[in-house]
XYZ file of C-alpha atoms in Angstrom:
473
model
C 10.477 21.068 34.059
C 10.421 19.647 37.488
C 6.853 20.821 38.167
C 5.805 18.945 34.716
C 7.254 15.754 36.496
C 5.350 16.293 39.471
C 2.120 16.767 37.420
C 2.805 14.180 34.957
C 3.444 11.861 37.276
C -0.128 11.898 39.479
C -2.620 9.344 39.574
C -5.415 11.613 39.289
C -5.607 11.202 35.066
C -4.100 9.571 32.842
C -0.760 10.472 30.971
C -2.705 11.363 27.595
C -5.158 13.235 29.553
C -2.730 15.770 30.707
C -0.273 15.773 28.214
C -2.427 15.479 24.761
C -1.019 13.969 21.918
C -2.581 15.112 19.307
C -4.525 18.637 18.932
C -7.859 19.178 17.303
C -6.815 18.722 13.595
C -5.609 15.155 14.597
C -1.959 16.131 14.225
C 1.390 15.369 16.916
C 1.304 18.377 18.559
C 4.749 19.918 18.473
C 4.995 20.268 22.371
C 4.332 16.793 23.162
C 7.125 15.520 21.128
C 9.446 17.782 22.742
C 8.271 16.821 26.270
C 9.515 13.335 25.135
C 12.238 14.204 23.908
C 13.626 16.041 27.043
C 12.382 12.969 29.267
C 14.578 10.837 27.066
C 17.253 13.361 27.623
C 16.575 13.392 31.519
C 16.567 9.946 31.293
C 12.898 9.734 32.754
C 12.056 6.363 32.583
C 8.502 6.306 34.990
C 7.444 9.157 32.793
C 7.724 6.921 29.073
C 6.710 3.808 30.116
C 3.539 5.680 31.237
C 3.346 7.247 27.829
C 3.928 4.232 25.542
C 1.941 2.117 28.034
C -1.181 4.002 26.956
C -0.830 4.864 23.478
C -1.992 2.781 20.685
C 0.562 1.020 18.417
C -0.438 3.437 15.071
C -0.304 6.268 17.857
C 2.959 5.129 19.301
C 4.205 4.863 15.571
C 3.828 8.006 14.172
C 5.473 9.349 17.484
C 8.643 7.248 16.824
C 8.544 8.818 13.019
C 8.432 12.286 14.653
C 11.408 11.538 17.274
C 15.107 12.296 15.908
C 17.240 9.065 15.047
C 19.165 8.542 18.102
C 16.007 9.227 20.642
C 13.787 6.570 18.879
C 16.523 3.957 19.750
C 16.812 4.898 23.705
C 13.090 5.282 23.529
C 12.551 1.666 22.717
C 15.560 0.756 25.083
C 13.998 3.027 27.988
C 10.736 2.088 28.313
C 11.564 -2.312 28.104
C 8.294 -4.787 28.023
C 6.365 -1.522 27.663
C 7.465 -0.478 24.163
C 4.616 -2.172 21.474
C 6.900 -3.610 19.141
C 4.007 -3.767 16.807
C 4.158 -0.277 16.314
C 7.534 -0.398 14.244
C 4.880 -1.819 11.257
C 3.706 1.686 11.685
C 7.114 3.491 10.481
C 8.655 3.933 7.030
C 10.911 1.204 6.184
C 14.462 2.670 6.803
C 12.981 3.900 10.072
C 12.132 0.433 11.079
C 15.701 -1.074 9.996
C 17.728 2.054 11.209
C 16.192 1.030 14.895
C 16.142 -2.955 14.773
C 20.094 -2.435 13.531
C 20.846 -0.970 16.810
C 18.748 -3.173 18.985
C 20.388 -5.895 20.664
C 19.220 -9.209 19.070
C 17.739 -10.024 22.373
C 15.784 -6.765 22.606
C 14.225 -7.538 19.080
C 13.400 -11.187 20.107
C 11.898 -10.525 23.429
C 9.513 -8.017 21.438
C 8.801 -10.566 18.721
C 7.787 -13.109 21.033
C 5.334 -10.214 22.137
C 3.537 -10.212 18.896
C 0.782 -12.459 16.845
C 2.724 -14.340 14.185
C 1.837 -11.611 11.124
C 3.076 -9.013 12.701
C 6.301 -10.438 13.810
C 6.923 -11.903 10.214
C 5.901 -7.924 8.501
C 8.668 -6.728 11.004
C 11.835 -9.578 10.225
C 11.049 -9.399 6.373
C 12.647 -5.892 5.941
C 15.778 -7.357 7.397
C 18.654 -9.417 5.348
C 18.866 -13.150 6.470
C 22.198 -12.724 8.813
C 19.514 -10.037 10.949
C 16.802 -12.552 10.579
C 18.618 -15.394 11.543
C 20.704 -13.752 14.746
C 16.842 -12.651 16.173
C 15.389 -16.027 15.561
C 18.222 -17.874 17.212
C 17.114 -15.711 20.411
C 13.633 -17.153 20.177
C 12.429 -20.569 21.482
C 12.361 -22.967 18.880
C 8.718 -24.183 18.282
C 8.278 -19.798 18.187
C 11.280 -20.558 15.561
C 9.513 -22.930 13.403
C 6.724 -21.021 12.496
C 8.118 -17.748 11.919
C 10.509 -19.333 9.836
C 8.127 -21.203 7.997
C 6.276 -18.417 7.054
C 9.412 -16.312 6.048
C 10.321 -18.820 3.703
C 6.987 -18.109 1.604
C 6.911 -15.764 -1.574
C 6.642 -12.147 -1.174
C 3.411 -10.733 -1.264
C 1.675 -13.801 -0.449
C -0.886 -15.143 1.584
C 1.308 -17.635 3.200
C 3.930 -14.506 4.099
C 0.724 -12.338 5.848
C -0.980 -15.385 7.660
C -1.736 -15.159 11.193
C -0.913 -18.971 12.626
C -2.782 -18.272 15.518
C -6.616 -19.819 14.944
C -8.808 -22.056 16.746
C -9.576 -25.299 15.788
C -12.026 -27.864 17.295
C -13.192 -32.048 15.762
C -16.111 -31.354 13.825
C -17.718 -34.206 16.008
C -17.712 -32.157 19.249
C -20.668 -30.010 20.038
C -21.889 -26.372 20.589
C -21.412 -27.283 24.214
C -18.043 -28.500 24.097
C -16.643 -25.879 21.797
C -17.295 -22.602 23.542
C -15.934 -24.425 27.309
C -12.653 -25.470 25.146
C -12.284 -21.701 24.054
C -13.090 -20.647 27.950
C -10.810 -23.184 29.026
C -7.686 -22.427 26.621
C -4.812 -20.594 27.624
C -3.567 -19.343 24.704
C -6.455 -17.477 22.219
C -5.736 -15.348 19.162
C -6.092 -11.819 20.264
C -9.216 -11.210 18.396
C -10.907 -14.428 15.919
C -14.076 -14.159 14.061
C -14.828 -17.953 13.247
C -13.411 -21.511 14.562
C -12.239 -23.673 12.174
C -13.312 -27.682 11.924
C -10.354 -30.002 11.145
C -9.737 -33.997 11.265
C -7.166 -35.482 12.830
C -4.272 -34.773 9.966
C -5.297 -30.342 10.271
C -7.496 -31.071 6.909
C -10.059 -28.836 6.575
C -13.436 -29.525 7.131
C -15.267 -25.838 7.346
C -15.820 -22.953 9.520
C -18.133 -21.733 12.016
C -18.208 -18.253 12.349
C -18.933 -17.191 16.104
C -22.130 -15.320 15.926
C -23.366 -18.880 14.326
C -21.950 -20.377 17.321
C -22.952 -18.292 20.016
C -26.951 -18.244 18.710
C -27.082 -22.298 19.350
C -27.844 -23.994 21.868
C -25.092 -26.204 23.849
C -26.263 -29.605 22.832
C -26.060 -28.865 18.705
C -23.723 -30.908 16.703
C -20.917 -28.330 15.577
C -21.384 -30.395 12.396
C -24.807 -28.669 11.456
C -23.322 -25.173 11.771
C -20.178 -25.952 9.429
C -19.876 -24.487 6.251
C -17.807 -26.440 4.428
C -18.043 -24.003 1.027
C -16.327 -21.150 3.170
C -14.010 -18.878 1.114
C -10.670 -19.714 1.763
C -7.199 -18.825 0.251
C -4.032 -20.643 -0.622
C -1.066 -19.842 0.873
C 0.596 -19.355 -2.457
C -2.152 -16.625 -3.201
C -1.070 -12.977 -4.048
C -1.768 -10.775 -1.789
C -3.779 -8.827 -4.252
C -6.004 -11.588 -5.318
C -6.906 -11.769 -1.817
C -7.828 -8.296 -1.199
C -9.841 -8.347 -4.024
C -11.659 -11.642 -2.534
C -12.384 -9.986 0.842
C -13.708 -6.787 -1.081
C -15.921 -9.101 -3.370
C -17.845 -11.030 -0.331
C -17.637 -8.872 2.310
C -14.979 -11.137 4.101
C -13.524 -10.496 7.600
C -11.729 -13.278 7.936
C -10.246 -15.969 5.619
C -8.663 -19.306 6.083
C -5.571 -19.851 4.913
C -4.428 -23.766 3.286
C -1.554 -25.268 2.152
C -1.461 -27.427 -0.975
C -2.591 -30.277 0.605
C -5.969 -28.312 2.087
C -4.391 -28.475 5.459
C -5.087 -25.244 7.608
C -2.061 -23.436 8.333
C -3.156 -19.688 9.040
C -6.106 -17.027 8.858
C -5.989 -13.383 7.026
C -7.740 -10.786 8.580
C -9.554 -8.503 7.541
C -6.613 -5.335 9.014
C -4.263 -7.153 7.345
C -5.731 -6.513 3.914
C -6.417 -3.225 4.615
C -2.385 -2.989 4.880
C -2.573 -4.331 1.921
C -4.437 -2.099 -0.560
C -3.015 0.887 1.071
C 0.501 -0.271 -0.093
C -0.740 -1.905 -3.647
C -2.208 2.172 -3.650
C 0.715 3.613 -2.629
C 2.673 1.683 -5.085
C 0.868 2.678 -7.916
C 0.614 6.239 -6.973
C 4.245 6.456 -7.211
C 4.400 4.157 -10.099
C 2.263 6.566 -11.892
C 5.154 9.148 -11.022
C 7.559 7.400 -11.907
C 8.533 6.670 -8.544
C 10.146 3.591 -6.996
C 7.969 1.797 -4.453
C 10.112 1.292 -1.939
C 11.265 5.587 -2.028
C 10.212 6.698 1.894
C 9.914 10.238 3.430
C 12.659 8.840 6.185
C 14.861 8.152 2.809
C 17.799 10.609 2.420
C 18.919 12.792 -0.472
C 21.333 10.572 -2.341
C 18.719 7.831 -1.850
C 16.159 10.071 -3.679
C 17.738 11.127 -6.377
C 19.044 7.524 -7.434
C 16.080 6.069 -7.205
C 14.322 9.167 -9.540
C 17.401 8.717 -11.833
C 16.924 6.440 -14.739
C 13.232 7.393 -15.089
C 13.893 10.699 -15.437
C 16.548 9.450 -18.186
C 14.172 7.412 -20.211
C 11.648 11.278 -20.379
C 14.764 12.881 -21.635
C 15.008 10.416 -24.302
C 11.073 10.587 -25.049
C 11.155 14.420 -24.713
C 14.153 14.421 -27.606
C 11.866 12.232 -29.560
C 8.819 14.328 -29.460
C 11.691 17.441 -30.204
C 12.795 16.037 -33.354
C 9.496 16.476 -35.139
C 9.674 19.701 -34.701
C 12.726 20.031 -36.094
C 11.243 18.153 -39.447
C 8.860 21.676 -39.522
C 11.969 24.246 -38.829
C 11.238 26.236 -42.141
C 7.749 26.384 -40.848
C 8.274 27.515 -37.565
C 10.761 30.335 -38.967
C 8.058 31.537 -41.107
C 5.179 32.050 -38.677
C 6.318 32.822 -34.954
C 2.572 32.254 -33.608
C 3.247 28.016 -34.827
C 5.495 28.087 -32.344
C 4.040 29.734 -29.712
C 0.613 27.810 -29.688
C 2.555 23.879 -30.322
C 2.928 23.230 -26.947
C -0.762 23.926 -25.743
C -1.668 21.099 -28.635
C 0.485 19.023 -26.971
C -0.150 19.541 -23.193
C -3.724 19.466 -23.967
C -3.733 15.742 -25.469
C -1.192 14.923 -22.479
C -3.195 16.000 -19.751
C -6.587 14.121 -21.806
C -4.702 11.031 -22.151
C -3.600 11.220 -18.539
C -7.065 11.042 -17.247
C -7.690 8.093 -19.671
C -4.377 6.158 -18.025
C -5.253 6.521 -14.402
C -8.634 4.973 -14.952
C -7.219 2.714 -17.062
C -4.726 1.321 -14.648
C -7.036 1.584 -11.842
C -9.632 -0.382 -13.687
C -6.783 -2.876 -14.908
C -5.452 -3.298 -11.131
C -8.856 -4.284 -9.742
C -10.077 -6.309 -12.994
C -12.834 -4.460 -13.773
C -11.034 -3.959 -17.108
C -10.768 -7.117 -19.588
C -11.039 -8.782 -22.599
C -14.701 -9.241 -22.082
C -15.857 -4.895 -21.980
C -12.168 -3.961 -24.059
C -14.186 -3.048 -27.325
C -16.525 -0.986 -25.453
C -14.609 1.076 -23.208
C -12.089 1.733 -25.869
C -14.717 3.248 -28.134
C -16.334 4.819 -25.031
C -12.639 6.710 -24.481
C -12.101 7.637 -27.699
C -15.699 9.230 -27.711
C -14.886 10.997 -24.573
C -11.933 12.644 -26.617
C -13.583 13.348 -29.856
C -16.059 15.521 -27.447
C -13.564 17.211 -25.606
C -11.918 18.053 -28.360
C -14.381 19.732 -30.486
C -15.113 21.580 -27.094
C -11.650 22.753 -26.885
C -11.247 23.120 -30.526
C -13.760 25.848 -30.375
C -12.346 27.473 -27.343
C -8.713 27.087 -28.661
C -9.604 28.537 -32.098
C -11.134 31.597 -30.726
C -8.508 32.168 -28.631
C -5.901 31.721 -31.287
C -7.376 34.188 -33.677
C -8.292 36.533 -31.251
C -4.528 36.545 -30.229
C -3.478 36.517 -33.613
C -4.970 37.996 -35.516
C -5.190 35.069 -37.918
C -8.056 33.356 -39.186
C -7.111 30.302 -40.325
C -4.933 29.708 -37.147
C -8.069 29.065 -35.439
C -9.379 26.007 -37.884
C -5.196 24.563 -37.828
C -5.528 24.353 -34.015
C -8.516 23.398 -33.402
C -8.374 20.390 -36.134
C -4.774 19.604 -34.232
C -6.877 19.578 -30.466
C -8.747 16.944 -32.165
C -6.555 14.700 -33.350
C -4.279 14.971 -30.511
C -7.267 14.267 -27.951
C -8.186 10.835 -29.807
C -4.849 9.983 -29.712
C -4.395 10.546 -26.044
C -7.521 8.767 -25.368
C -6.812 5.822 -27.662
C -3.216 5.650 -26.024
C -4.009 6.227 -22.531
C -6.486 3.214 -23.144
C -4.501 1.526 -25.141
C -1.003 1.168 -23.522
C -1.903 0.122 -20.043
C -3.612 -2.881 -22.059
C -0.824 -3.958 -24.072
C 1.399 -3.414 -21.049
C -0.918 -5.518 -18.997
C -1.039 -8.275 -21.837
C 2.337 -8.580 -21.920
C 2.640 -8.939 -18.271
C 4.785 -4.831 -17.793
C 3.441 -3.230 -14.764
C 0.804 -0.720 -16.775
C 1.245 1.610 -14.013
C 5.044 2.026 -14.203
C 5.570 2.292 -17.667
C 1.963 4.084 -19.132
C 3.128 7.854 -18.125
C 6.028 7.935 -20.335
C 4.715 5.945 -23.116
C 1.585 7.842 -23.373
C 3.104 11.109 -22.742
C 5.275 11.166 -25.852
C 2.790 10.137 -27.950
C 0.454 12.957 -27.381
C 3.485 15.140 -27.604
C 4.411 13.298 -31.549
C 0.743 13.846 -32.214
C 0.281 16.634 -31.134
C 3.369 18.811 -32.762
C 3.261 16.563 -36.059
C -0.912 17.150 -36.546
C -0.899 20.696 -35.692
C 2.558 21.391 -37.905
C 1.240 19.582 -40.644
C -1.991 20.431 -40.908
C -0.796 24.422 -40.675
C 1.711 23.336 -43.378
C -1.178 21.865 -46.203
C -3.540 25.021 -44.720
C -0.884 27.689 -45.138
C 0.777 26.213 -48.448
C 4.367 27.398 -46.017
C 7.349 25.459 -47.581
């Protein structure tokens, strides 16, 4: 151990260098989380700040995710101004709260301050208002002001992710006079793509974005380079109206206004990149039947509850699809092989009508689904199925009376395949719609929905057409 300090703590590389992070697969390699953790232990202060001083907040992140609980905290206490408190955006939820809880208030705050404006409000939202408000008492109070300001926006908002750090310059100065105010100017945005022109009330006027700027020459009237038509958002916006903006024109930037077209912030392009990864994770799990907010950090009891009453409305559906067979019991007495091939009808036109709701609600969450192509990609879905079916229908049927031994099993099944393919087309299609129209979350409530109707179809066609073809009573 004491040799590792020595070479860990020469100047002739850098930390990283000698003690790799990550190994060839891009993974934490399990030795470098346990060389922090016995630092931490041996209370190696020199030897973390070095560490966290050189590795990127994602990096930095993913290493506090890997740490146990109680060595994340002293981690963060340990190694002071050079802990990134950006990276605890980079953790789960309940990691993030489990290690701002046992912060000092004035730990937290001294990080904030340390952060642009979007990243500090992404980090206080997780937190109740009693948390919020004991931090922001620690800060300064113009830093107050606009933190709170943009706290007291609606969730998933533009106004909530807005950076409030921009540059803005009178649309009467000139080329000249623009780029020495931004060389002059103590306190620039990290990174900006564009300045923004505003009178004297912060109205905006339009944007100039810098590689405009910087092709001019210093004498040019900023007011020939604005573009007053620039895409901008509202600070009431959803967030996913937004992303869909920046994907639609290429955006890297966007101004933000209040209601009164006064510029108040700027999104960036890695902010809605957070964004659609979360609106994908959320719908991943929604498609699950999972609860958005369920984390790998999240504990067992946690789990379970969350899981609980989905799970409970399946049962219900699953007794639902049951009971029709129970309306065919003679049947199924009669002819052991009805029973035995029922559930393939059914899984086939669940796992068809599955494929039909995930593009649905994909196509539904970017908009490329609508009243105006409805007609046509229903009919193009319930095509699909009619194919498949009389694909599978064949195969099925073959199968059947080769197994058998039964002729006319082969025409009952494969007529059932059929029917219960349309129907899971036509219902994975068709539910996300209605559930969209009537403003349900298509991606939380399709799967079960869908599910039991292909399962109703699928026993009732195959059941009842096997009852008319076999004359059974």
């Amino acid at each position: 151990m004491a040799e590792d300090m020595d070479v860990a703590h020469s100047a002739e590389a850098s930390m990283l260098e000698r003690f790799p992070m990550r190994d060839e697969d891009g993974e934490i390699r399990a030795e470098f989380v346990d060389q922090i953790t016995r630092c931490i232990k041996a209370n190696d202060t020199p030897f973390l700040r070095a560490v966290v001083a050189e590795l990127h907040e994602a990096d930095l992140g993913d290493l506090i995710a890997a740490l146990e609980p109680d060595d994340r905290v002293s981690l963060v206490e340990m190694t002071g101004t050079d802990f990134d408190f950006s990276a605890l955006n980079e953790v789960d939820d309940t990691v993030r709260e489990e290690i701002l809880e046992e912060l000092e208030p004035e730990t937290v705050a001294e990080g904030v301050r340390e952060l642009e404006s979007d990243d500090a409000v992404e980090l206080l939202e997780t937190l109740d208002e009693e948390d919020q408000e004991e931090i922001l008492e620690k800060l300064p109070p113009s830093e107050r002001d606009v933190l709170e300001r943009s706290l007291e926006y609606p969730d998933n908002s533009a106004g909530r992710r807005m950076q409030t750090e921009f540059i803005t310059v009178p649309p009467d100065w000139t080329v000249g006079q623009a780029i020495d105010y931004m060389r002059d100017a103590p306190n620039l945005p990290d990174r900006f793509y564009e300045i923004y022109a505003v009178d004297k009330a912060q109205h905006w006027q339009g944007a100039v974005p810098l590689d405009v700027l910087l092709r001019a020459r210093r004498p040019v009237p900023l007011a020939e380079l604005i573009d007053e038509d620039r895409r901008r958002v509202s600070v009431l916006d959803d967030l996913e109206e937004v992303a869909r903006l920046f994907g639609k024109y290429n955006l890297v930037a966007a101004p933000v206004v209040d209601t009164e077209n006064r510029l108040v912030g700027v999104i960036t392009v890695d902010d809605v990149v957070d964004v659609i990864e979360e609106e994908a994770d959320e719908e991943i799990k929604a498609l699950g039947g999972v609860t958005s907010d369920e984390q790998l950090s999240d504990n067992v009891w946690t789990i379970a509850k969350g899981r609980f009453n989905w799970l409970l409305v399946n049962l219900a559906t699953a007794f639902l699809a049951s009971s029709v067979l129970g309306l065919f019991e003679g049947q199924l007495e009669k002819m052991v092989a009805l029973a035995v091939l029922a559930p393939i009808v059914a899984s086939q036109g669940g796992n068809a009508a599955t494929q039909t709701m995930t593009v649905a609600v994909r196509a539904l969450a970017t908009r490329e689904l609508g009243a105006s192509n409805a007609f046509r990609v229903v009919l193009r879905e319930s095509m699909v199925g009619l194919v498949n079916g009389i694909a599978f229908a064949v195969i099925t049927g073959v199968a059947a009376v080769a197994w058998f031994k039964i002729p006319g099993l082969g025409v009952v099944i494969g007529l059932a395949i059929i029917c219960n393919l349309v129907a899971g087309a036509l219902g994975g299609i068709l539910i996300p719609m209605v559930l969209e129209r009537v403003r349900a979350d298509p991606a939380v409530a399709s799967g079960t929905f869908v599910t039991t109707i292909t399962d109703v179809v699928g026993f009732f066609s195959f059941l009842g057409i096997a009852t008319l073809w076999f004359g059974l009573e």
